[in-house]
Coordinates of N, CA, C and O in Angstrom, one line a residue:
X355 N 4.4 -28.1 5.0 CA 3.2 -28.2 4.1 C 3.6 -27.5 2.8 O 3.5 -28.1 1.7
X356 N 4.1 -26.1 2.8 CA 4.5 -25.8 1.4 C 5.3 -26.6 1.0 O 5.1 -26.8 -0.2
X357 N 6.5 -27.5 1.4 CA 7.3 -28.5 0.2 C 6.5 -29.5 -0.2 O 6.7 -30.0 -1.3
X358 N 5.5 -30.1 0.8 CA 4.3 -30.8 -0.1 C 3.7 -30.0 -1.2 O 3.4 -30.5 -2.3
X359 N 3.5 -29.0 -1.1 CA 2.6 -28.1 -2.2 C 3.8 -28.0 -3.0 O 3.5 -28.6 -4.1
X360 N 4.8 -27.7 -3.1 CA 5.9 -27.2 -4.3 C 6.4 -28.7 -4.3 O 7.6 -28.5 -4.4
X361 N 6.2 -29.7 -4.2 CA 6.9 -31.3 -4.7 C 5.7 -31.5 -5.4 O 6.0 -31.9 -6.6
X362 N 4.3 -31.4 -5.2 CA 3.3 -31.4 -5.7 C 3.0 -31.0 -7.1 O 2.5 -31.8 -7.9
X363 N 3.5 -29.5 -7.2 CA 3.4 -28.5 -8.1 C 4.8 -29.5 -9.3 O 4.6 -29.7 -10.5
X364 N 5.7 -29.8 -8.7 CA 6.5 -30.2 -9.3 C 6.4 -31.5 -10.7 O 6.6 -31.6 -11.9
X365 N 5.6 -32.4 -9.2 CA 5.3 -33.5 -10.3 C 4.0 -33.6 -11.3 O 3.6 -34.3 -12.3
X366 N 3.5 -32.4 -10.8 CA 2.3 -32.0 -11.8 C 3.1 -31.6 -13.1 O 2.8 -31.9 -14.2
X367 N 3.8 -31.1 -12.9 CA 4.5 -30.4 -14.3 C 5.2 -31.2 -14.9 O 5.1 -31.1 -16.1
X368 N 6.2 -32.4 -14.5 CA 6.4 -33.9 -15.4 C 5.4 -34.8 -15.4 O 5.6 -35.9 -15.9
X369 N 4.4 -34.7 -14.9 CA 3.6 -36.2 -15.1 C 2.5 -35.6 -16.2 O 1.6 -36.3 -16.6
X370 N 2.5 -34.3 -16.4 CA 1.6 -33.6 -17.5 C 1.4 -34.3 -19.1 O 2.2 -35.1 -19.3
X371 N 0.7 -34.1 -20.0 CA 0.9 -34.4 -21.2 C 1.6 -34.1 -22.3 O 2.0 -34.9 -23.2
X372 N 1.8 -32.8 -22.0 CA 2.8 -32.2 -22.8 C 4.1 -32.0 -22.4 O 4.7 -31.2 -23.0
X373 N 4.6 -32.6 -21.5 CA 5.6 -32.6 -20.6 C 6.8 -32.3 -21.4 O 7.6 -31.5 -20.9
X374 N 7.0 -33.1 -23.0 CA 8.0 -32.8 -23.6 C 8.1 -31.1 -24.0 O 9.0 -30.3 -24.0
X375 N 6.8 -31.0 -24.4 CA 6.7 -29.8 -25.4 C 7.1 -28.5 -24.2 O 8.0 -27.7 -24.4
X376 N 6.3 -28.5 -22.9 CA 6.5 -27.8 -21.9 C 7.9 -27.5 -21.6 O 8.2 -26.3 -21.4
X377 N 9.1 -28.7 -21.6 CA 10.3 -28.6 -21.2 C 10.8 -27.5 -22.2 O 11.5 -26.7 -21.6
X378 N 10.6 -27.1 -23.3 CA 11.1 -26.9 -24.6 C 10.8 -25.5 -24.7 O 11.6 -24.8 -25.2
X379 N 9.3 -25.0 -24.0 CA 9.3 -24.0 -24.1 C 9.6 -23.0 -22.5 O 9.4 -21.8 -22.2
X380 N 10.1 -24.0 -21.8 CA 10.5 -23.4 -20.5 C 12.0 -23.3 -21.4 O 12.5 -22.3 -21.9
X381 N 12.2 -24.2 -21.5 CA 14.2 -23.8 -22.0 C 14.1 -22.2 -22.6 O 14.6 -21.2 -22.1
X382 N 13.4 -22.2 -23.4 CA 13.8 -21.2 -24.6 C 13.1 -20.2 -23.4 O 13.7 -19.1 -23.4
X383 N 12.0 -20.3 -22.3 CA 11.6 -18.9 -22.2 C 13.1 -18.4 -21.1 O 13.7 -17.3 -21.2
X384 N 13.4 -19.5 -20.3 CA 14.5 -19.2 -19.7 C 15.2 -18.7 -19.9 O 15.6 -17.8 -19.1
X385 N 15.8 -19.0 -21.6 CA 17.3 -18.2 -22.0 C 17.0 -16.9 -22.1 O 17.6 -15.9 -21.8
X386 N 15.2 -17.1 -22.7 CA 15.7 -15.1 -22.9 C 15.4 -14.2 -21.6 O 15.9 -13.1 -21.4
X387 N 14.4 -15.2 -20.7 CA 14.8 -14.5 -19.3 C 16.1 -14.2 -19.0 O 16.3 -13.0 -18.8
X388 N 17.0 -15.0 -18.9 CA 18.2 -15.0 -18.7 C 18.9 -13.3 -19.4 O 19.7 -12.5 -18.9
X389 N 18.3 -13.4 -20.7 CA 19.2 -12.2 -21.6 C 18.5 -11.0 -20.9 O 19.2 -10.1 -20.5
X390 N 17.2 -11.0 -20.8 CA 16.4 -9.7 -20.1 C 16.7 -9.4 -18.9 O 16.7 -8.3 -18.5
X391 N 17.1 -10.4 -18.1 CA 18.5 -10.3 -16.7 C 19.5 -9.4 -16.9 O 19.7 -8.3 -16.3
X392 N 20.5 -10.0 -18.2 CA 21.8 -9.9 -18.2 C 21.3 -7.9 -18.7 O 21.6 -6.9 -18.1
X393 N 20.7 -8.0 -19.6 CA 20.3 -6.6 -19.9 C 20.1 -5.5 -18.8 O 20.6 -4.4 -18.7
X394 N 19.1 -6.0 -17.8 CA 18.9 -5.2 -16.7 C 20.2 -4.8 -15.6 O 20.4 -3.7 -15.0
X395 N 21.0 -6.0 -15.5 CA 22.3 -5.5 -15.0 C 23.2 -4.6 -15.6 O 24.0 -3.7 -15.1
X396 N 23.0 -5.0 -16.7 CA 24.4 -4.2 -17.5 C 23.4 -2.3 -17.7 O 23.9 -1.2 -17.5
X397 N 22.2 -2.5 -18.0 CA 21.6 -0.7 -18.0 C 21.7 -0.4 -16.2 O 22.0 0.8 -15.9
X398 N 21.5 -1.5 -15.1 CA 21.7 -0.7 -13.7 C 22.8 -0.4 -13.8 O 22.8 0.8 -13.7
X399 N 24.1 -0.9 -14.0 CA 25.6 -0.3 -14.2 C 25.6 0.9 -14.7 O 25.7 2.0 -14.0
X400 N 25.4 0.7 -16.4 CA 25.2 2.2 -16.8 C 24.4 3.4 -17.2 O 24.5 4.3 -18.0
X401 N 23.3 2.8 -15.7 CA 22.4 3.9 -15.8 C 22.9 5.2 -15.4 O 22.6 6.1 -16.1
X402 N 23.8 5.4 -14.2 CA 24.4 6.4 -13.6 C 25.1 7.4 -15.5 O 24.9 8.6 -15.6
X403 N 25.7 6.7 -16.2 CA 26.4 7.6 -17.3 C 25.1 7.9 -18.2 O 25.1 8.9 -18.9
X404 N 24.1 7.0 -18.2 CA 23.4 7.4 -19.3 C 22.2 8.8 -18.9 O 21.3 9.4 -19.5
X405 N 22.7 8.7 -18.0 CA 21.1 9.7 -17.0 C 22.3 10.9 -17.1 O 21.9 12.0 -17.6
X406 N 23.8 10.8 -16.8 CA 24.7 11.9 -16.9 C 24.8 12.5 -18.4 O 25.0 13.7 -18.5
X407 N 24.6 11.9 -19.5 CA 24.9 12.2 -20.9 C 23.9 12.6 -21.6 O 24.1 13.1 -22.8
X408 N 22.2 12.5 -20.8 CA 20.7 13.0 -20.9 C 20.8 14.0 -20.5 O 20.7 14.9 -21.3
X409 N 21.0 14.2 -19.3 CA 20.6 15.3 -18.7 C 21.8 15.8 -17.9 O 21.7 15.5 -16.7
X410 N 23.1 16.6 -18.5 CA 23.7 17.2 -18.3 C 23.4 18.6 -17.4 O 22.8 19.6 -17.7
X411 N 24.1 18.2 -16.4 CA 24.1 19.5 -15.4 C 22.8 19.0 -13.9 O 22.3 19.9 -13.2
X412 N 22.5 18.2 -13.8 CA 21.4 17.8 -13.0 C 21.6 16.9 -12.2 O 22.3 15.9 -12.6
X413 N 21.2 16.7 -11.0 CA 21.7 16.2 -10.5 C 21.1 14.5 -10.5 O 19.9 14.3 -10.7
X414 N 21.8 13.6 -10.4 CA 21.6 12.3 -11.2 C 20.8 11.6 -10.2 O 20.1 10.9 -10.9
X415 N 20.4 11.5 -9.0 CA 19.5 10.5 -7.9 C 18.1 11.4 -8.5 O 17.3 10.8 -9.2
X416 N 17.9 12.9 -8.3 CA 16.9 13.3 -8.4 C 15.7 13.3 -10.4 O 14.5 13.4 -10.6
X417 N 16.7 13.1 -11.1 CA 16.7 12.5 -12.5 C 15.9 11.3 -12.6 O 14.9 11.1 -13.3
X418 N 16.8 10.2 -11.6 CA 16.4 8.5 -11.3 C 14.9 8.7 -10.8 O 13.9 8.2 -11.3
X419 N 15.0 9.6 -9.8 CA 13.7 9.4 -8.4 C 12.4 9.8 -9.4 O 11.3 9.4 -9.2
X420 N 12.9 10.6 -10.4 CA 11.9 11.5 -11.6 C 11.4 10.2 -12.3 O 10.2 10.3 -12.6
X421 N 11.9 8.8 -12.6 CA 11.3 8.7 -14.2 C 11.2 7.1 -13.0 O 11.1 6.0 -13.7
X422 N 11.3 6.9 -11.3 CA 10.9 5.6 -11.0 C 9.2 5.6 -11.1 O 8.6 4.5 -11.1
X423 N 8.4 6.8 -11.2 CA 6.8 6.5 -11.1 C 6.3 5.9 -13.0 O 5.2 5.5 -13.3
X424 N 7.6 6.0 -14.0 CA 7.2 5.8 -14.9 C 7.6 4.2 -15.3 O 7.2 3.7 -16.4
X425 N 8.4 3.7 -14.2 CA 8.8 2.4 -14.5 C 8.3 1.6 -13.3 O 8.7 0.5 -13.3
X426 N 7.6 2.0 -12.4 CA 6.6 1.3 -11.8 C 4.9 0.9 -12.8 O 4.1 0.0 -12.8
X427 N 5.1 2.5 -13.4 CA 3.4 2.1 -14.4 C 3.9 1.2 -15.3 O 3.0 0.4 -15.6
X428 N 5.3 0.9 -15.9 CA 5.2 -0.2 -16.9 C 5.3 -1.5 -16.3 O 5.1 -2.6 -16.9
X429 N 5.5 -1.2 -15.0 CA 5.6 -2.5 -13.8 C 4.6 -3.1 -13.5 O 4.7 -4.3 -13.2
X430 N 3.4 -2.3 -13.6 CA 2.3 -3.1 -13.3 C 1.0 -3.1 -14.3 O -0.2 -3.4 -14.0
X431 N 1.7 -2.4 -15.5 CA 1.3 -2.9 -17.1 C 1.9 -4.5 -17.3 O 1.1 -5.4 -17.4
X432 N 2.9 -4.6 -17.3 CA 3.4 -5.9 -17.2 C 3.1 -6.9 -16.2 O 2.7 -8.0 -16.5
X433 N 3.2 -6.6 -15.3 CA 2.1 -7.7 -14.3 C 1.0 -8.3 -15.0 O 0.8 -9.4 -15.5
X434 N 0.0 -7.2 -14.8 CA -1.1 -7.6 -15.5 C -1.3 -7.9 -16.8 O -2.4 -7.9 -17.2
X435 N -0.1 -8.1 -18.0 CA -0.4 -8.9 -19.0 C 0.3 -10.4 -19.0 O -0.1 -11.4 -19.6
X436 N 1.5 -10.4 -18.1 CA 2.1 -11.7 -18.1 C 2.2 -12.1 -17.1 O 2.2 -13.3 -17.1
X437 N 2.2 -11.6 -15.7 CA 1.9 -12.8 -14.6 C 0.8 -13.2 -14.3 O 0.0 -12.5 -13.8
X438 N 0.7 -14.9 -14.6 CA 0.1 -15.7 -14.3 C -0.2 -15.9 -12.7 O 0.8 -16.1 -11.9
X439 N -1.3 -15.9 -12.4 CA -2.2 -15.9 -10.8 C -2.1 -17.5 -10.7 O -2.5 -18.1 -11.7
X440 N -1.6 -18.3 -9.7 CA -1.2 -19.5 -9.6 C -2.3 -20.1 -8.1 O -2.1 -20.5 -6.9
X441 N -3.6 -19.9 -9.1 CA -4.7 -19.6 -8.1 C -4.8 -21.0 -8.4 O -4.3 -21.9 -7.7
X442 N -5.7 -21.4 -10.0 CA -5.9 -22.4 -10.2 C -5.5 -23.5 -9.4 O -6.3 -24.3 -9.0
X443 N -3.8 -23.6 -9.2 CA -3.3 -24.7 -8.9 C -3.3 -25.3 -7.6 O -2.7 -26.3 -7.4
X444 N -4.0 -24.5 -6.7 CA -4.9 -24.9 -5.6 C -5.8 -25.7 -5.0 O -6.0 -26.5 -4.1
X445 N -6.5 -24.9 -6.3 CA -8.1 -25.5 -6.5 C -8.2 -26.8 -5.7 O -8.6 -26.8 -4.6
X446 N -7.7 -28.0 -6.4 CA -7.8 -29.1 -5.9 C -7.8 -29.4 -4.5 O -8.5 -30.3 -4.0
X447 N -7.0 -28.5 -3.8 CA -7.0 -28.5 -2.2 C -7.4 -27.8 -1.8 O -6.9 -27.7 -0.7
X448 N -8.3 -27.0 -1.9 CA -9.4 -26.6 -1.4 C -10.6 -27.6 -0.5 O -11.3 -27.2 0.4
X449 N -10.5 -28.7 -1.2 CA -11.8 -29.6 -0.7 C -10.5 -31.0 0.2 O -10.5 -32.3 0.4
X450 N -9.8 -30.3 0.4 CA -8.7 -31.5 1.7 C -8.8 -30.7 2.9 O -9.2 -29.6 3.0
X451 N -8.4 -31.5 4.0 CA -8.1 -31.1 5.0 C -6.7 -30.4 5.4 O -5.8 -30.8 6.1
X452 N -6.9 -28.9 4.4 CA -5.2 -28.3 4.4 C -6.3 -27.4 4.9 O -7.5 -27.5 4.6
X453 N -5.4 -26.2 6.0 CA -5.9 -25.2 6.4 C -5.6 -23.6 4.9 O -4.9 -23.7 3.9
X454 N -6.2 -22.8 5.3 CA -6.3 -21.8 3.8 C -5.2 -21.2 4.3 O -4.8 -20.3 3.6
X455 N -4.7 -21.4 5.0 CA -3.8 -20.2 5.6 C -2.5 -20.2 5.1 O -1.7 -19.4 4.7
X456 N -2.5 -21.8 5.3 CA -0.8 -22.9 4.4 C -1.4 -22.3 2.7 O -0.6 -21.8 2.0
X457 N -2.6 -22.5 2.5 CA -2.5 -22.4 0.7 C -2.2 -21.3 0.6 O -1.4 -21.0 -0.3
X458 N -2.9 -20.0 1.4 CA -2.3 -18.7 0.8 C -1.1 -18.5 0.8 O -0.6 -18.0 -0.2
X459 N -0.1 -19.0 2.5 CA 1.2 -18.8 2.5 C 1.8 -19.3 1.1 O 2.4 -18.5 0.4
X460 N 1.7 -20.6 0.7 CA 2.2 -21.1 -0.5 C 1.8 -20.1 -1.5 O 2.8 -19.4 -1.8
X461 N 0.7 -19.8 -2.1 CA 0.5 -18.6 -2.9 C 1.6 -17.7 -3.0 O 2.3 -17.5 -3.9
X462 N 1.5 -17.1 -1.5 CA 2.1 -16.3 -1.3 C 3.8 -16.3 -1.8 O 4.3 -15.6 -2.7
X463 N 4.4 -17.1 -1.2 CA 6.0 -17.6 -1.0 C 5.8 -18.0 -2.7 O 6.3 -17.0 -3.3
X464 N 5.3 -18.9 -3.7 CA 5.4 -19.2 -4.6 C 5.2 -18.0 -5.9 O 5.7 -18.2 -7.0
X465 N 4.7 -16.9 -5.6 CA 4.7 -15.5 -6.6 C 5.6 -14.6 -6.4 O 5.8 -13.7 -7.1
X466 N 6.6 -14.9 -5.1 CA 7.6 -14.1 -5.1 C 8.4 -14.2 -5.7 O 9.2 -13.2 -5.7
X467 N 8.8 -15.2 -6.4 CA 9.5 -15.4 -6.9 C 9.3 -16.0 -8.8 O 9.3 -17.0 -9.4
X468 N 9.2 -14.1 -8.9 CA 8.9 -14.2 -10.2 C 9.6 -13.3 -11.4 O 10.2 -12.4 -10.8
X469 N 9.8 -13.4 -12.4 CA 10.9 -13.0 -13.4 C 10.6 -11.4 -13.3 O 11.6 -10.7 -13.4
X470 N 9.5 -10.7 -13.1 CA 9.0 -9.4 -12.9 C 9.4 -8.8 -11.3 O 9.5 -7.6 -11.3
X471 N 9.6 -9.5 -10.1 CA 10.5 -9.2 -9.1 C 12.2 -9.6 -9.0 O 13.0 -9.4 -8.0
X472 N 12.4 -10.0 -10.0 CA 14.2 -9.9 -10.5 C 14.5 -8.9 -11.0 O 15.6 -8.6 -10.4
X473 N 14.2 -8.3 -11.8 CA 14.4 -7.1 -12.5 C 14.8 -6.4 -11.7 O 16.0 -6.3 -11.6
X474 N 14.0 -5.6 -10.9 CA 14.2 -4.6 -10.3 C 15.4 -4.8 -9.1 O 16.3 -4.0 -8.8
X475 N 15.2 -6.0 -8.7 CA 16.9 -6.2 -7.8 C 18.1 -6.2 -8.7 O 19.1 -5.9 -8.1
X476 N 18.0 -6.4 -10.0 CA 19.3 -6.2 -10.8 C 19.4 -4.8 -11.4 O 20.5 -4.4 -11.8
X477 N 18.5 -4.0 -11.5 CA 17.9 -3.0 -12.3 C 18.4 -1.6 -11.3 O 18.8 -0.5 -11.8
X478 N 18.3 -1.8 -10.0 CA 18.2 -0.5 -8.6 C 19.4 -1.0 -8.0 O 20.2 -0.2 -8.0
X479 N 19.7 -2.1 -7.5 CA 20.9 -2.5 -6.3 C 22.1 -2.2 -7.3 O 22.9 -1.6 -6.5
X480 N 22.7 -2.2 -8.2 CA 23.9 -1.6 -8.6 C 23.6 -0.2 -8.7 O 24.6 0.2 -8.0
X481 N 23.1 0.8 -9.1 CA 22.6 2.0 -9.4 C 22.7 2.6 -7.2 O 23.3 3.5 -6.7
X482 N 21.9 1.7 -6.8 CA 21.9 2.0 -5.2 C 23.1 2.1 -4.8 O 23.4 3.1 -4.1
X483 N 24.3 1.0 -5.1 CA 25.4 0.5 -4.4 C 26.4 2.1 -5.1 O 27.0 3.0 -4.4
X484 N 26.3 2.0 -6.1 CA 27.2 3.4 -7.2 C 26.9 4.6 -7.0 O 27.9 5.3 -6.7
X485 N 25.6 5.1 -7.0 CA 25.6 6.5 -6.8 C 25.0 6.9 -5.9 O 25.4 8.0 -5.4
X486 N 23.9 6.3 -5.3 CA 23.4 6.9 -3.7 C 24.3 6.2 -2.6 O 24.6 6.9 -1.7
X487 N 24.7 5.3 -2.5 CA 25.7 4.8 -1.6 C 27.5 5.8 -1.8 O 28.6 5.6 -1.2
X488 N 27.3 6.3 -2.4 CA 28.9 7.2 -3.0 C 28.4 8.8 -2.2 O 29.0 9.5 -1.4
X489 N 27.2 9.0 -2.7 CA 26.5 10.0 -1.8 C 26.0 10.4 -0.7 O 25.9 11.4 -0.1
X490 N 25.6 9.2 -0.6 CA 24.7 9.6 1.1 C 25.2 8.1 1.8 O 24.8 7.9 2.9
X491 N 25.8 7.3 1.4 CA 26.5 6.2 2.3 C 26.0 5.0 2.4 O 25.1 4.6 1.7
X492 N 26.3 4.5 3.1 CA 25.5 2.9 3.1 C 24.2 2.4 3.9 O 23.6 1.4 3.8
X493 N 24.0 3.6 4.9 CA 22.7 4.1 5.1 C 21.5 4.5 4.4 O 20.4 4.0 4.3
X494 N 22.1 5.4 3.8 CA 21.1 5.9 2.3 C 20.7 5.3 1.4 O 19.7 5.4 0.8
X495 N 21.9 4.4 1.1 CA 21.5 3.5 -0.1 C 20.8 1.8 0.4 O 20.1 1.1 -0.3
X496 N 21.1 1.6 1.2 CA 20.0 0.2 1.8 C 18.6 0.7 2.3 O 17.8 -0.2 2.4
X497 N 18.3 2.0 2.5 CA 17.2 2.6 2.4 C 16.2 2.5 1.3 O 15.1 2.0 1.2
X498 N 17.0 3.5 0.3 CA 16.6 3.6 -0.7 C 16.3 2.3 -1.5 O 15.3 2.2 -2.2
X499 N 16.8 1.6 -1.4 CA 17.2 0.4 -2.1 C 16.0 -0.7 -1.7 O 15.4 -1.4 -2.5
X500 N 15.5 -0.8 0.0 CA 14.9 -1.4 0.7 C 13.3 -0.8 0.4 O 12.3 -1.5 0.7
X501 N 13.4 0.6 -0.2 CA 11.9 1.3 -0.1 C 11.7 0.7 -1.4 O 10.8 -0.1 -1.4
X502 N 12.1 0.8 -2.3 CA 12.3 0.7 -4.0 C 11.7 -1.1 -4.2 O 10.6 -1.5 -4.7
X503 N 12.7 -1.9 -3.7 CA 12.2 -3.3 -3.4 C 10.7 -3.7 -2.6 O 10.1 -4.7 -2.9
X504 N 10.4 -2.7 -1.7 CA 8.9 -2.7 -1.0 C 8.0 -2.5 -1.5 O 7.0 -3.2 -1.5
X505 N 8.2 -1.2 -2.3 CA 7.0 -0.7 -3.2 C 7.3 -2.3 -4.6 O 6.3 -3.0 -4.5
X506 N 7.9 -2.7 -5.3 CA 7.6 -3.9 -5.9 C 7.1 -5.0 -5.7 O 6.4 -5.6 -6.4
X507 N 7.5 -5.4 -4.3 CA 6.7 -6.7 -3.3 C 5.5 -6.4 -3.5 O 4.8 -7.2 -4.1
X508 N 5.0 -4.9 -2.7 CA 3.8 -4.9 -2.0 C 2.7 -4.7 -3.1 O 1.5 -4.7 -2.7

């Protein structure tokens, strides 16, 4: 049922009116998603030096652990100005013989995967892999790494 709903979802988006104009500004939002990617990898790399060259003498996880409640509040400042609720696009099956359970699952499976839940896998999993995993091991850091990813999902 969801690849009906996402084949669905699909041909809604070419058989649209603006279909040209749409492509054009998906390209362009892509690329700079793409650059706000490439950016978030390259600051998770050198976050470890830049938290060392701030705050000299301190220790560097507990520095990180300090300023994650301030990049969750921008996390869900940003949610709620750019992610789009993909409620509407339901609507119509609401009055079919689909159970709600498939539409929410689809809801559900279809917002996970969103340019605001990428970030943070590129942004924490090198930072996880380099300095808590160097510290406390590969225990510690798929922990850490798994709690950090949870609190974003949830």
């Amino acid at each position: 049922m969801i690849l009906t709903l996402l084949s669905h979802q699909w041909k809604l988006f070419w058989r649209s009116r603006n279909a040209g104009q749409g492509l054009v500004v998906r390209a362009l939002t892509g690329i700079i998603m793409l650059y706000l990617l490439a950016v978030a990898v390259f600051v998770g790399i050198s976050l470890q030096y830049l938290l060392a060259k701030l705050f000299p003498g301190q220790d560097i996880i507990h520095v990180f652990c300090g300023f994650i409640l301030y990049y969750f509040s921008l996390d869900i400042v940003l949610r709620f100005m750019f992610q789009e609720l993909p409620t509407l696009s339901v609507q119509p099956y609401l009055a079919q013989n689909i159970r709600r359970r498939e539409l929410v699952r689809f809801l559900n499976i279809r917002s996970l995967f969103t340019f605001l839940n990428m970030v943070p896998l590129l942004l924490f999993i090198p930072f996880s892999i380099r300095v808590i995993g160097a510290k406390y091991g590969f225990a510690g850091s798929s922990v850490f790494l798994i709690s950090i990813l949870s609190l974003t999902v949830f």
